[in-house]
Amino acid sequence: MFNAYLRVRPQRLPTVPLLSRSYASPKQRGREPGDQRVEIMKRALYPPTTEGGRRGPSPTGVHRSDVYTVLNAVIPSAEAHETITRAWMLHRRQVREAREEDMRRKFECMKQALDELKKVDEKLYRIATYKPSLRKLSYAEREAMKDVKGVNARRAIEAKNEGLFPRELRIPTDTPSRQGWNHDWKAMD
Amino acid sequence: MHAARRAASALCSRGPAVLRRVYTTPSSAPSADPSAASTSSDSSPPSPPTYTPPLSPGQLEIYDLSLSLLLSDKARKLDQLSSLRAELPTLPADAQALAQKKLSKLEVDAEINDPEVRWRHKRGLGDLSLPVYRYLREAQWRKEGALDLLMERLWQMHVLPDVLPWVDPTVEMRVRFQGGEDVEPGGYLTPEHTEKEPEIYTTAFHMEERYYTLVMVDPDVPSPATSSYTTFLHWLIPNIPLTCLSPSPLPLPPALQPYIPPHPQAGTPYHRYTLLLLPQRGLISRMKAPLRRGFSLRDFVRTYDLTGGPVQGAPPRALVGAHKGAKKGPKVKVNTGAEVGGGGAHMFREVWDESVPGIHERAFGTPELRYGKPKTVDPYLDEEGVRPRRYY
């Protein structure tokens, strides 16, 4: 169906192809041959909206004369826009307040439980509320460090954060890594 | 109310609002403010007093969803409000104040997202006896530039601290002379334009009736005795009752000091005529009519306690010589007692022109005085009054 808001213009043959396979192209300076991921992402986020011929990238962007037509089609009145905006902000506020109320309830329950524990057993309370100091090493770690030789090994031990995730933890990703799994990984010694 | 509106919109057989070009290119529309563009009839015929939604149901899905969300939230808040109102008398005294604050906030929050309420507010059709319209009106005054402009002019032209050390307005005050337009704060007027009393248009944001004193002073009257300037009292009206529902222009009770028109003296720079609505604590039964020339507004404010509420934004003033970084010596903060937190303010400027002698004659019965700098005596003249030659 012919969309009234799209203008069909005679297309010129593109002189610089948008998508190109790099194995047959001549060498171009200043561009890594294999890694076009960043450029693909840029093109997806900021599609090249060219009108009337391809000009180079401009700091102010490309002029789109159909912006007002498109806007008027999507947002027919300023009052409607304000209503929709306020509804969205209200929705976000409701979600935020529900989340904050949930957290507050959980915190209250936890606080009540710990208050009870404090009355019942002081030692267990101290263990439950123990928070390791991230700046100083614990007693056990300092004892272990006495045997270790070498600056790098000591630095590696000092860099550990007790109570937090280890530095070397692999962050889960949607897709597996290009390098695969390194079975021969060793901590620096 | 929510159900009735739904029914009304269902029964309404009017067609959808015309899809008008609201977003215009900068060249075509010089004044493109959204409130003007969204009225159903643009320029000369007056807009109808009833609200019509900009889109009919089914035209834009996201708009319908937004409306249902907003109206369901309003219904929920109104339920909360009614239950809070019911349990308010049963609460202990200390919890009642907190509950009352929550209640006032809820009264505004319930209605503020309603498109019809916002539409009525934009057209000035809101009933100020309802808290949501009072809130919206005050927010408009404070945030959309009118108060900022007034305060900018007052501070920039040194009306503050020349006339008073600090003024924190809580009442919107607009001034109109002889049926003209609203005077811009700090704007220039001609003396013949201000010969008659102005009309004061006020918008207060409180339901209860409070009393205010209207004062008009000119702090730039020359005083040759002190080689400086003194203040002249032009107009004084105490005990003006004001609420949010007061009519505009404000009906003024009889003046304690009747209006004397501004008469800037020839040879002086511009005069800053300041109008102030000072908040009273109660009805002032005995106020002495002060002398006009040499009127001290600070003493007047202190005498009759016209300072209004505590001024939260006013910085505490240090004594002269008490440096900020000084470690020695006491850090003494001085409050002069004339800082005004509340009421209204306005200011305009005037300069002498040919109409002033006539105005002065009619107001005082005497011809006006003209001022100028004293003649300097040339110290290099000899007995004959001739300047000697410098080179021989």
Coordinates of C-alpha atoms in Angstrom, one line a residue, chain A residues 5 63-94 97, chain B residues 19-26 34-35 38 51-55 60 62-63 66-67 69-70 73 76-77 105 109 112-113 115 118-119 122:
Chain A
Y5 CA 4.3 9.9 4.3
H63 CA 18.3 18.3 6.7
R64 CA 15.1 16.3 6.5
S65 CA 12.3 18.3 5.1
D66 CA 9.7 15.7 5.9
V67 CA 10.3 15.9 9.7
Y68 CA 7.3 18.2 10.4
T69 CA 5.0 16.0 8.3
V70 CA 6.0 12.9 10.1
L71 CA 5.8 14.6 13.5
N72 CA 2.3 15.9 12.7
A73 CA 1.2 12.4 11.7
V74 CA 2.5 10.7 14.8
I75 CA 1.7 13.4 17.4
P76 CA -1.5 15.2 16.2
S77 CA -1.7 17.7 19.0
A78 CA 0.4 19.2 21.7
E79 CA -2.2 18.4 24.3
A80 CA -2.2 14.7 23.2
H81 CA 1.6 14.7 23.5
E82 CA 1.4 16.2 27.0
T83 CA -1.2 13.6 28.0
I84 CA 0.9 10.7 26.7
T85 CA 4.1 12.1 28.3
R86 CA 2.4 12.5 31.7
A87 CA 0.9 9.1 31.5
W88 CA 4.3 7.6 30.8
M89 CA 5.9 9.5 33.6
L90 CA 3.1 8.4 35.9
H91 CA 3.6 4.8 34.9
R92 CA 7.3 5.0 35.6
R93 CA 6.6 6.6 39.0
Q94 CA 4.1 3.8 39.8
E97 CA 7.2 3.4 43.9
Chain B
L19 CA -5.4 17.0 12.4
R20 CA -3.9 20.4 12.3
R21 CA -0.4 21.3 11.6
V22 CA 0.8 21.9 15.1
Y23 CA 4.5 21.6 14.5
T24 CA 5.4 24.3 12.1
T25 CA 8.7 25.2 10.5
P26 CA 10.4 28.2 12.2
P34 CA 1.8 24.7 22.2
S35 CA -1.1 26.0 24.3
S38 CA -4.0 23.2 20.7
Y51 CA -13.6 20.6 27.1
T52 CA -13.3 18.4 24.1
P53 CA -10.6 15.8 23.9
P54 CA -8.1 16.4 21.1
L55 CA -8.5 12.9 19.7
L60 CA -4.4 6.8 18.5
I62 CA -1.3 5.1 22.9
Y63 CA -3.5 8.1 23.7
S66 CA -2.7 7.0 28.5
L67 CA -6.1 8.3 29.2
L69 CA -4.1 5.0 33.0
L70 CA -4.5 8.6 34.1
D73 CA -4.9 6.6 38.8
R76 CA -7.6 5.4 43.0
K77 CA -6.3 8.6 44.5
K105 CA -0.8 16.8 48.5
D109 CA -2.0 14.8 42.8
I112 CA -3.2 17.3 38.3
N113 CA -2.8 14.7 35.5
P115 CA -6.3 16.5 30.8
R118 CA -4.9 21.1 32.6
W119 CA -7.0 22.4 29.7
K122 CA -4.3 26.9 30.5

